[in-house]
Short mmCIF file of C-alpha atoms and ligand atoms in Angstrom, two decimals:
data_model
loop_
_atom_site.label_atom_id
_atom_site.label_comp_id
_atom_site.label_asym_id
_atom_site.label_seq_id
_atom_site.Cartn_x
_atom_site.Cartn_y
_atom_site.Cartn_z
CA UNK A 1 -9.99 17.24 -14.72
CA UNK A 2 -7.71 16.19 -11.84
CA UNK A 3 -5.61 13.07 -11.47
CA UNK A 4 -4.12 11.91 -8.17
CA UNK A 5 -1.18 9.50 -8.26
CA UNK A 6 -0.39 7.57 -5.06
CA UNK A 7 3.06 6.03 -4.89
CA UNK A 8 3.92 3.45 -2.24
CA UNK A 9 7.44 2.21 -2.89
CA UNK A 10 10.46 3.29 -0.80
CA UNK A 11 12.97 2.49 -3.56
CA UNK A 12 14.53 5.27 -5.65
CA UNK A 13 13.32 5.65 -9.23
CA UNK A 14 16.25 3.86 -10.89
CA UNK A 15 15.86 0.80 -8.61
CA UNK A 16 12.10 0.41 -8.88
CA UNK A 17 10.18 -1.01 -11.81
CA UNK A 18 6.95 0.30 -10.33
CA UNK A 19 8.27 3.85 -10.05
CA UNK A 20 9.64 3.78 -13.58
CA UNK A 21 6.31 2.49 -14.87
CA UNK A 22 4.48 5.22 -12.98
CA UNK A 23 6.76 7.89 -14.46
CA UNK A 24 6.16 6.58 -17.98
CA UNK A 25 2.40 6.41 -17.38
CA UNK A 26 2.29 9.99 -16.05
CA UNK A 27 4.50 11.35 -18.86
CA UNK A 28 2.23 9.81 -21.45
CA UNK A 29 -0.89 10.97 -19.61
CA UNK A 30 0.40 14.56 -19.34
CA UNK A 31 1.35 14.60 -23.02
CA UNK A 32 -2.17 13.58 -23.98
CA UNK A 33 -3.96 15.75 -21.42
CA UNK A 34 -1.91 18.94 -21.07
CA UNK A 35 -4.76 20.84 -19.42
CA UNK A 36 -5.32 18.26 -16.66
CA UNK A 37 -3.99 18.76 -13.16
CA UNK A 38 -1.75 15.89 -12.02
CA UNK A 39 -0.78 15.62 -8.34
CA UNK A 40 1.48 13.00 -6.81
CA UNK A 41 1.52 11.73 -3.23
CA UNK A 42 4.72 9.85 -2.50
CA UNK A 43 3.76 8.11 0.73
CA UNK A 44 7.30 7.16 1.80
CA UNK A 45 8.80 10.54 0.89
CA UNK A 46 6.13 12.24 3.01
CA UNK A 47 6.46 9.76 5.92
CA UNK A 48 2.73 9.14 5.73
CA UNK A 49 1.51 8.43 9.29
CA UNK A 50 -0.47 5.47 10.62
CA UNK A 51 -3.98 6.22 11.78
CA UNK A 52 -4.10 7.12 15.48
CA UNK A 53 -6.74 7.37 18.21
CA UNK A 54 -7.11 11.17 17.99
CA UNK A 55 -7.89 10.98 14.27
CA UNK A 56 -10.36 8.11 14.67
CA UNK A 57 -12.19 10.01 17.44
CA UNK A 58 -12.38 13.30 15.54
CA UNK A 59 -13.79 11.53 12.45
CA UNK A 60 -16.29 9.65 14.66
CA UNK A 61 -17.44 12.90 16.25
CA UNK A 62 -17.84 14.49 12.83
CA UNK A 63 -15.16 17.11 13.41
CA UNK A 64 -12.65 17.98 10.75
CA UNK A 65 -9.47 16.10 11.55
CA UNK A 66 -6.90 14.59 9.25
CA UNK A 67 -9.19 11.74 8.15
CA UNK A 68 -11.97 14.01 6.90
CA UNK A 69 -9.45 16.36 5.28
CA UNK A 70 -7.68 13.53 3.49
CA UNK A 71 -10.94 11.88 2.43
CA UNK A 72 -12.33 15.16 1.07
CA UNK A 73 -9.11 15.84 -0.77
CA UNK A 74 -9.13 12.35 -2.29
CA UNK A 75 -12.75 12.77 -3.31
CA UNK A 76 -11.98 16.03 -5.14
CA UNK A 77 -10.05 14.12 -7.83
CA UNK A 78 -11.55 12.54 -10.94
CA UNK A 79 -8.93 9.88 -11.59
CA UNK A 80 -6.58 7.85 -9.44
CA UNK A 81 -3.33 6.15 -10.34
CA UNK A 82 -2.20 3.80 -7.58
CA UNK A 83 1.20 2.12 -7.62
CA UNK A 84 2.34 -0.61 -5.24
CA UNK A 85 4.71 -3.57 -5.09
CA UNK A 86 3.35 -6.84 -3.70
CA UNK A 87 4.65 -7.20 -0.16
CA UNK A 88 3.79 -10.41 1.66
CA UNK A 89 0.89 -11.07 -0.67
CA UNK A 90 -0.59 -7.61 -0.10
CA UNK A 91 0.45 -3.97 -0.48
CA UNK A 92 2.97 -2.04 1.71
CA UNK A 93 1.43 -1.04 5.04
CA UNK A 94 1.96 2.65 4.27
CA UNK A 95 -0.63 2.37 1.49
CA UNK A 96 -3.02 0.70 3.93
CA UNK A 97 -2.41 3.66 6.29
CA UNK A 98 -3.38 6.05 3.51
CA UNK A 99 -6.51 4.01 2.77
CA UNK A 100 -7.38 4.01 6.50
CA UNK A 101 -7.43 7.82 6.32
CA UNK A 102 -9.63 8.17 3.25
CA UNK A 103 -12.36 5.62 3.97
CA UNK A 104 -14.56 7.89 6.05
CA UNK A 105 -18.24 7.44 6.76
CA UNK A 106 -20.14 10.46 5.50
CA UNK A 107 -17.38 11.47 3.08
CA UNK A 108 -16.33 8.56 0.88
CA UNK A 109 -19.07 6.12 1.92
CA UNK A 110 -22.24 6.08 3.99
CA UNK A 111 -24.54 3.52 5.54
CA UNK A 112 -28.05 3.18 4.15
CA UNK A 113 -31.00 2.94 6.55
CA UNK A 114 -30.62 -0.85 6.28
CA UNK A 115 -27.01 -0.59 7.45
CA UNK A 116 -25.56 -1.39 4.07
CA UNK A 117 -22.45 0.58 3.09
CA UNK A 118 -22.74 2.61 -0.10
CA UNK A 119 -19.87 4.33 -1.92
CA UNK A 120 -20.19 8.10 -2.24
CA UNK A 121 -17.83 8.54 -5.17
CA UNK A 122 -19.24 8.42 -8.67
CA UNK A 123 -17.91 8.94 -12.20
CA UNK A 124 -14.33 8.27 -11.10
CA UNK A 125 -11.67 6.14 -12.75
CA UNK A 126 -8.75 4.26 -11.25
CA UNK A 127 -5.69 2.54 -12.64
CA UNK A 128 -3.45 0.24 -10.62
CA UNK A 129 0.21 -0.43 -11.42
CA UNK A 130 1.32 -3.50 -9.49
CA UNK A 131 4.72 -5.18 -9.35
CA UNK A 132 5.45 -8.65 -8.02
CA UNK A 133 8.60 -10.64 -7.36
CA UNK A 134 6.88 -13.86 -8.44
CA UNK A 135 3.83 -14.78 -10.49
CA UNK A 136 0.34 -15.67 -9.34
CA UNK A 137 -1.58 -17.54 -12.03
CA UNK A 138 -4.71 -19.37 -10.83
CA UNK A 139 -4.99 -20.97 -8.24
CA UNK A 140 -2.21 -18.84 -6.63
CA UNK A 141 -4.19 -15.77 -7.71
CA UNK A 142 -6.63 -16.60 -4.91
CA UNK A 143 -4.12 -15.36 -2.32
CA UNK A 144 -2.67 -12.48 -4.34
CA UNK A 145 -4.41 -9.88 -2.20
CA UNK A 146 -2.64 -6.75 -3.51
CA UNK A 147 -4.71 -6.22 -6.65
CA UNK A 148 -7.87 -7.73 -5.13
CA UNK A 149 -7.74 -5.46 -2.10
CA UNK A 150 -7.13 -2.22 -4.00
CA UNK A 151 -9.84 -3.07 -6.53
CA UNK A 152 -12.37 -3.93 -3.83
CA UNK A 153 -11.64 -1.04 -1.51
CA UNK A 154 -12.04 1.43 -4.40
CA UNK A 155 -15.28 -0.27 -5.39
CA UNK A 156 -16.43 0.05 -1.76
CA UNK A 157 -16.24 3.86 -2.02
CA UNK A 158 -17.85 3.88 -5.48
CA UNK A 159 -14.91 3.76 -7.90
CA UNK A 160 -16.07 1.10 -10.32
CA UNK A 161 -14.11 1.98 -13.41
CA UNK A 162 -10.91 0.12 -12.52
CA UNK A 163 -8.07 -1.17 -14.68
CA UNK A 164 -4.74 -2.64 -13.72
CA UNK A 165 -1.35 -3.47 -15.14
CA UNK A 166 0.86 -6.04 -13.42
CA UNK A 167 4.54 -6.72 -13.89
CA UNK A 168 5.27 -10.17 -12.43
CA UNK A 169 8.35 -12.37 -11.93
CA UNK A 170 10.61 -9.36 -11.37
CA UNK A 171 12.77 -11.14 -8.80
CA UNK A 172 12.21 -14.68 -10.06
CA UNK A 173 13.36 -13.87 -13.57
CA UNK A 174 15.28 -10.56 -13.51
CA UNK A 175 16.94 -10.92 -16.92
CA UNK A 176 13.69 -11.61 -18.74
CA UNK A 177 12.07 -8.72 -16.85
CA UNK A 178 14.78 -6.28 -17.99
CA UNK A 179 14.76 -7.60 -21.58
CA UNK A 180 11.00 -7.33 -21.98
CA UNK A 181 10.57 -4.08 -20.01
CA UNK A 182 10.52 -1.69 -22.96
CA UNK A 183 7.75 -3.76 -24.61
CA UNK A 184 5.76 -3.66 -21.37
CA UNK A 185 6.19 0.11 -21.23
CA UNK A 186 4.74 0.41 -24.73
CA UNK A 187 1.61 -1.42 -23.55
CA UNK A 188 1.45 0.76 -20.47
CA UNK A 189 1.68 3.92 -22.60
CA UNK A 190 -1.38 2.73 -24.49
CA UNK A 191 -3.28 2.42 -21.20
CA UNK A 192 -2.16 5.93 -20.21
CA UNK A 193 -3.43 7.33 -23.51
CA UNK A 194 -6.84 5.76 -22.91
CA UNK A 195 -7.10 6.73 -19.25
C1 FMN B 1 9.06 -6.84 2.24
C2 FMN B 1 8.88 -7.49 0.89
C3 FMN B 1 7.91 -8.46 0.75
C4 FMN B 1 7.70 -9.06 -0.51
N1 FMN B 1 6.71 -10.00 -0.64
C5 FMN B 1 6.49 -10.54 -1.86
C6 FMN B 1 5.42 -11.49 -2.04
O1 FMN B 1 4.68 -11.84 -1.12
N2 FMN B 1 5.23 -11.98 -3.28
C7 FMN B 1 6.00 -11.60 -4.36
O2 FMN B 1 5.74 -12.06 -5.46
N3 FMN B 1 7.00 -10.70 -4.21
C8 FMN B 1 7.27 -10.17 -3.00
N4 FMN B 1 8.25 -9.24 -2.85
C9 FMN B 1 9.02 -8.81 -4.04
C10 FMN B 1 8.47 -7.50 -4.59
O3 FMN B 1 7.10 -7.63 -4.93
C11 FMN B 1 9.23 -7.05 -5.82
O4 FMN B 1 10.60 -6.96 -5.53
C12 FMN B 1 8.74 -5.70 -6.30
O5 FMN B 1 7.40 -5.76 -6.65
C13 FMN B 1 9.54 -5.23 -7.50
O6 FMN B 1 9.02 -3.98 -7.93
P1 FMN B 1 9.86 -2.63 -7.66
O7 FMN B 1 11.13 -2.76 -8.47
O8 FMN B 1 8.99 -1.51 -8.12
O9 FMN B 1 10.13 -2.55 -6.18
C14 FMN B 1 8.50 -8.67 -1.61
C15 FMN B 1 9.48 -7.67 -1.45
C16 FMN B 1 9.67 -7.09 -0.21
C17 FMN B 1 10.73 -6.02 -0.05
#
């Protein structure tokens, strides 16, 4: 069993709630699944590139460029842990760049003869750790695109087993966030045990 963790926050560990939550989740996961392989892609640390013309053309022509390689690598995992802060109602653009590389026709999805896209991943699981400076209860949830986008794009490629954990009001109410953080981590550990 292989788990891929995708981190998209430029802050160092001690300054980022999302990174700390991800560490706790992975520690708990490793403790409960010592035989599983866990790999981490830190998109900022690796200066993950934006998609360029050469890559789009090689994927379109069916040759093995970075897109196909990245998509095949992504597909080889059984579980995905995605972490992102909400930035301008969505996720950081570096995570979008990663997603642009792994959504590849013929690898992670295909078109049916009726032109309908169909996900090519099956029996996969994903967990999303999202952090937000404010809170988005309904009706504001309608324009909270971070969680919605990640959930939908994973569903598009066939990952239907999706769960999420959000930490909201981090900037709006920093004291309360810090005070209640250890309780939140306990809940998160429970998710990690069941993942
Ligand atoms: C460029 C930028 C844009 C942001 N946009 C939003 C936003 O649209 N909504 C929101 O609630 N918080 C926003 N925030 C606040 C972050 O979501 C928040 O600081 C972060 O999730 C905290 O988690 P972290 O400690 O892991 O970074 C933004 C922060 C930055 C740096």
